[in-house]
């Protein structure tokens, strides 16, 4: 494996964050959630996509996680888990979908953060 190539799992973790962030943005629209919840979570999901895509882009370009992008990704995951609890009458499907997406974003985003802090960015370690 070359010096700049990230491990497959690390890259897959960053890609999971992109997909889960996109899912969080779409779930409220697809499940007929309230307008306030939909606006908040969908706009957060789109903004989160900026950082998740940037995280993947920098990981592929440098072989190392970008801590600012990875940390912001993880924060968005936490927001997706918390947001349904702050809105009244969100409904089961919007709540479950957004919280599940948030769990994936937080879990895999935190893995990318820890890999960046510990320097375990390549498959050689």
mmCIF file of N, CA, C and O in Angstrom, residues 35-78:
data_model
loop_
_atom_site.group_PDB
_atom_site.id
_atom_site.type_symbol
_atom_site.label_atom_id
_atom_site.label_comp_id
_atom_site.label_asym_id
_atom_site.label_seq_id
_atom_site.Cartn_x
_atom_site.Cartn_y
_atom_site.Cartn_z
ATOM 1 N N UNK A 35 -42.977 20.685 9.229
ATOM 2 C CA UNK A 35 -42.164 21.615 8.435
ATOM 3 C C UNK A 35 -40.942 22.109 9.207
ATOM 4 O O UNK A 35 -39.860 22.235 8.646
ATOM 5 N N UNK A 36 -41.124 22.383 10.485
ATOM 6 C CA UNK A 36 -39.998 22.876 11.293
ATOM 7 C C UNK A 36 -38.902 21.815 11.389
ATOM 8 O O UNK A 36 -37.722 22.111 11.194
ATOM 9 N N UNK A 37 -39.299 20.575 11.683
ATOM 10 C CA UNK A 37 -38.325 19.497 11.792
ATOM 11 C C UNK A 37 -37.656 19.249 10.447
ATOM 12 O O UNK A 37 -36.433 19.115 10.357
ATOM 13 N N UNK A 38 -38.459 19.202 9.394
ATOM 14 C CA UNK A 38 -37.917 18.965 8.052
ATOM 15 C C UNK A 38 -36.927 20.055 7.677
ATOM 16 O O UNK A 38 -35.827 19.764 7.189
ATOM 17 N N UNK A 39 -37.286 21.300 7.899
ATOM 18 C CA UNK A 39 -36.384 22.396 7.555
ATOM 19 C C UNK A 39 -35.086 22.343 8.326
ATOM 20 O O UNK A 39 -33.999 22.516 7.757
ATOM 21 N N UNK A 40 -35.178 22.075 9.603
ATOM 22 C CA UNK A 40 -33.988 22.032 10.442
ATOM 23 C C UNK A 40 -33.066 20.874 10.071
ATOM 24 O O UNK A 40 -31.867 21.063 9.851
ATOM 25 N N UNK A 41 -33.632 19.685 9.991
ATOM 26 C CA UNK A 41 -32.797 18.505 9.751
ATOM 27 C C UNK A 41 -32.310 18.453 8.309
ATOM 28 O O UNK A 41 -31.152 18.109 8.050
ATOM 29 N N UNK A 42 -33.153 18.809 7.357
ATOM 30 C CA UNK A 42 -32.730 18.766 5.956
ATOM 31 C C UNK A 42 -31.639 19.800 5.686
ATOM 32 O O UNK A 42 -30.643 19.491 5.027
ATOM 33 N N UNK A 43 -31.789 20.999 6.215
ATOM 34 C CA UNK A 43 -30.734 21.996 6.016
ATOM 35 C C UNK A 43 -29.447 21.581 6.734
ATOM 36 O O UNK A 43 -28.347 21.755 6.201
ATOM 37 N N UNK A 44 -29.577 20.990 7.913
ATOM 38 C CA UNK A 44 -28.389 20.483 8.615
ATOM 39 C C UNK A 44 -27.744 19.343 7.837
ATOM 40 O O UNK A 44 -26.518 19.246 7.768
ATOM 41 N N UNK A 45 -28.565 18.476 7.258
ATOM 42 C CA UNK A 45 -28.034 17.373 6.463
ATOM 43 C C UNK A 45 -27.277 17.860 5.246
ATOM 44 O O UNK A 45 -26.207 17.342 4.909
ATOM 45 N N UNK A 46 -27.805 18.874 4.589
ATOM 46 C CA UNK A 46 -27.109 19.426 3.420
ATOM 47 C C UNK A 46 -25.804 20.106 3.818
ATOM 48 O O UNK A 46 -24.787 19.953 3.139
ATOM 49 N N UNK A 47 -25.841 20.828 4.924
ATOM 50 C CA UNK A 47 -24.613 21.457 5.420
ATOM 51 C C UNK A 47 -23.608 20.384 5.862
ATOM 52 O O UNK A 47 -22.408 20.489 5.596
ATOM 53 N N UNK A 48 -24.117 19.345 6.523
ATOM 54 C CA UNK A 48 -23.248 18.244 6.929
ATOM 55 C C UNK A 48 -22.598 17.561 5.737
ATOM 56 O O UNK A 48 -21.448 17.105 5.812
ATOM 57 N N UNK A 49 -23.321 17.494 4.628
ATOM 58 C CA UNK A 49 -22.750 16.892 3.415
ATOM 59 C C UNK A 49 -21.508 17.641 2.943
ATOM 60 O O UNK A 49 -20.577 17.028 2.416
ATOM 61 N N UNK A 50 -21.487 18.951 3.135
ATOM 62 C CA UNK A 50 -20.310 19.731 2.750
ATOM 63 C C UNK A 50 -19.073 19.191 3.469
ATOM 64 O O UNK A 50 -18.023 18.967 2.856
ATOM 65 N N UNK A 51 -19.208 18.959 4.765
ATOM 66 C CA UNK A 51 -18.057 18.517 5.549
ATOM 67 C C UNK A 51 -17.744 17.040 5.344
ATOM 68 O O UNK A 51 -16.576 16.652 5.354
ATOM 69 N N UNK A 52 -18.767 16.215 5.155
ATOM 70 C CA UNK A 52 -18.497 14.792 4.939
ATOM 71 C C UNK A 52 -17.832 14.563 3.599
ATOM 72 O O UNK A 52 -16.890 13.768 3.493
ATOM 73 N N UNK A 53 -18.302 15.263 2.573
ATOM 74 C CA UNK A 53 -17.679 15.124 1.245
ATOM 75 C C UNK A 53 -16.258 15.668 1.278
ATOM 76 O O UNK A 53 -15.335 15.070 0.701
ATOM 77 N N UNK A 54 -16.055 16.775 1.967
ATOM 78 C CA UNK A 54 -14.697 17.335 2.088
ATOM 79 C C UNK A 54 -13.787 16.366 2.834
ATOM 80 O O UNK A 54 -12.612 16.209 2.487
ATOM 81 N N UNK A 55 -14.309 15.704 3.838
ATOM 82 C CA UNK A 55 -13.531 14.720 4.579
ATOM 83 C C UNK A 55 -13.067 13.593 3.656
ATOM 84 O O UNK A 55 -11.891 13.199 3.684
ATOM 85 N N UNK A 56 -13.971 13.083 2.834
ATOM 86 C CA UNK A 56 -13.604 12.024 1.891
ATOM 87 C C UNK A 56 -12.588 12.545 0.880
ATOM 88 O O UNK A 56 -11.587 11.884 0.583
ATOM 89 N N UNK A 57 -12.828 13.741 0.370
ATOM 90 C CA UNK A 57 -11.928 14.325 -0.624
ATOM 91 C C UNK A 57 -10.503 14.466 -0.070
ATOM 92 O O UNK A 57 -9.531 14.071 -0.715
ATOM 93 N N UNK A 58 -10.379 15.012 1.125
ATOM 94 C CA UNK A 58 -9.048 15.196 1.712
ATOM 95 C C UNK A 58 -8.408 13.864 2.094
ATOM 96 O O UNK A 58 -7.191 13.699 1.968
ATOM 97 N N UNK A 59 -9.205 12.920 2.553
ATOM 98 C CA UNK A 59 -8.677 11.608 2.895
ATOM 99 C C UNK A 59 -8.095 10.927 1.661
ATOM 100 O O UNK A 59 -7.013 10.347 1.710
ATOM 101 N N UNK A 60 -8.805 11.011 0.557
ATOM 102 C CA UNK A 60 -8.311 10.407 -0.687
ATOM 103 C C UNK A 60 -7.081 11.139 -1.225
ATOM 104 O O UNK A 60 -6.165 10.524 -1.749
ATOM 105 N N UNK A 61 -7.049 12.464 -1.073
ATOM 106 C CA UNK A 61 -5.940 13.255 -1.617
ATOM 107 C C UNK A 61 -4.666 13.124 -0.794
ATOM 108 O O UNK A 61 -3.570 13.063 -1.349
ATOM 109 N N UNK A 62 -4.809 13.082 0.527
ATOM 110 C CA UNK A 62 -3.630 13.096 1.393
ATOM 111 C C UNK A 62 -3.350 11.766 2.076
ATOM 112 O O UNK A 62 -2.258 11.552 2.583
ATOM 113 N N UNK A 63 -4.360 10.911 2.134
ATOM 114 C CA UNK A 63 -4.207 9.645 2.843
ATOM 115 C C UNK A 63 -4.370 9.785 4.344
ATOM 116 O O UNK A 63 -4.248 8.824 5.088
ATOM 117 N N UNK A 64 -4.668 11.006 4.807
ATOM 118 C CA UNK A 64 -4.827 11.276 6.239
ATOM 119 C C UNK A 64 -6.177 11.924 6.486
ATOM 120 O O UNK A 64 -6.633 12.724 5.683
ATOM 121 N N UNK A 65 -6.793 11.620 7.608
ATOM 122 C CA UNK A 65 -8.071 12.267 7.931
ATOM 123 C C UNK A 65 -7.884 13.762 8.183
ATOM 124 O O UNK A 65 -6.875 14.181 8.733
ATOM 125 N N UNK A 66 -8.855 14.538 7.769
ATOM 126 C CA UNK A 66 -8.894 15.958 8.084
ATOM 127 C C UNK A 66 -9.666 16.104 9.388
ATOM 128 O O UNK A 66 -10.874 15.864 9.425
ATOM 129 N N UNK A 67 -8.977 16.469 10.439
ATOM 130 C CA UNK A 67 -9.641 16.566 11.746
ATOM 131 C C UNK A 67 -10.764 17.603 11.782
ATOM 132 O O UNK A 67 -11.822 17.316 12.338
ATOM 133 N N UNK A 68 -10.601 18.797 11.209
ATOM 134 C CA UNK A 68 -11.738 19.727 11.244
ATOM 135 C C UNK A 68 -12.987 19.148 10.572
ATOM 136 O O UNK A 68 -14.082 19.213 11.139
ATOM 137 N N UNK A 69 -12.837 18.576 9.410
ATOM 138 C CA UNK A 69 -13.991 18.001 8.705
ATOM 139 C C UNK A 69 -14.560 16.813 9.467
ATOM 140 O O UNK A 69 -15.779 16.656 9.580
ATOM 141 N N UNK A 70 -13.705 15.966 10.009
ATOM 142 C CA UNK A 70 -14.177 14.781 10.733
ATOM 143 C C UNK A 70 -14.873 15.155 12.040
ATOM 144 O O UNK A 70 -15.881 14.548 12.402
ATOM 145 N N UNK A 71 -14.364 16.144 12.731
ATOM 146 C CA UNK A 71 -14.994 16.574 13.981
ATOM 147 C C UNK A 71 -16.358 17.199 13.698
ATOM 148 O O UNK A 71 -17.346 16.888 14.379
ATOM 149 N N UNK A 72 -16.436 18.047 12.692
ATOM 150 C CA UNK A 72 -17.727 18.642 12.337
ATOM 151 C C UNK A 72 -18.712 17.574 11.881
ATOM 152 O O UNK A 72 -19.903 17.643 12.195
ATOM 153 N N UNK A 73 -18.243 16.575 11.168
ATOM 154 C CA UNK A 73 -19.096 15.463 10.763
ATOM 155 C C UNK A 73 -19.684 14.780 11.994
ATOM 156 O O UNK A 73 -20.884 14.497 12.060
ATOM 157 N N UNK A 74 -18.853 14.509 12.980
ATOM 158 C CA UNK A 74 -19.302 13.846 14.201
ATOM 159 C C UNK A 74 -20.315 14.698 14.954
ATOM 160 O O UNK A 74 -21.301 14.181 15.489
ATOM 161 N N UNK A 75 -20.110 15.999 14.968
ATOM 162 C CA UNK A 75 -21.059 16.900 15.626
ATOM 163 C C UNK A 75 -22.416 16.855 14.927
ATOM 164 O O UNK A 75 -23.462 16.828 15.591
ATOM 165 N N UNK A 76 -22.416 16.818 13.614
ATOM 166 C CA UNK A 76 -23.685 16.700 12.886
ATOM 167 C C UNK A 76 -24.387 15.395 13.241
ATOM 168 O O UNK A 76 -25.610 15.352 13.387
ATOM 169 N N UNK A 77 -23.639 14.326 13.397
ATOM 170 C CA UNK A 77 -24.237 13.058 13.800
ATOM 171 C C UNK A 77 -24.934 13.170 15.145
ATOM 172 O O UNK A 77 -26.039 12.659 15.332
ATOM 173 N N UNK A 78 -24.297 13.854 16.079
ATOM 174 C CA UNK A 78 -24.922 14.073 17.382
ATOM 175 C C UNK A 78 -26.189 14.897 17.268
ATOM 176 O O UNK A 78 -27.187 14.620 17.935
#
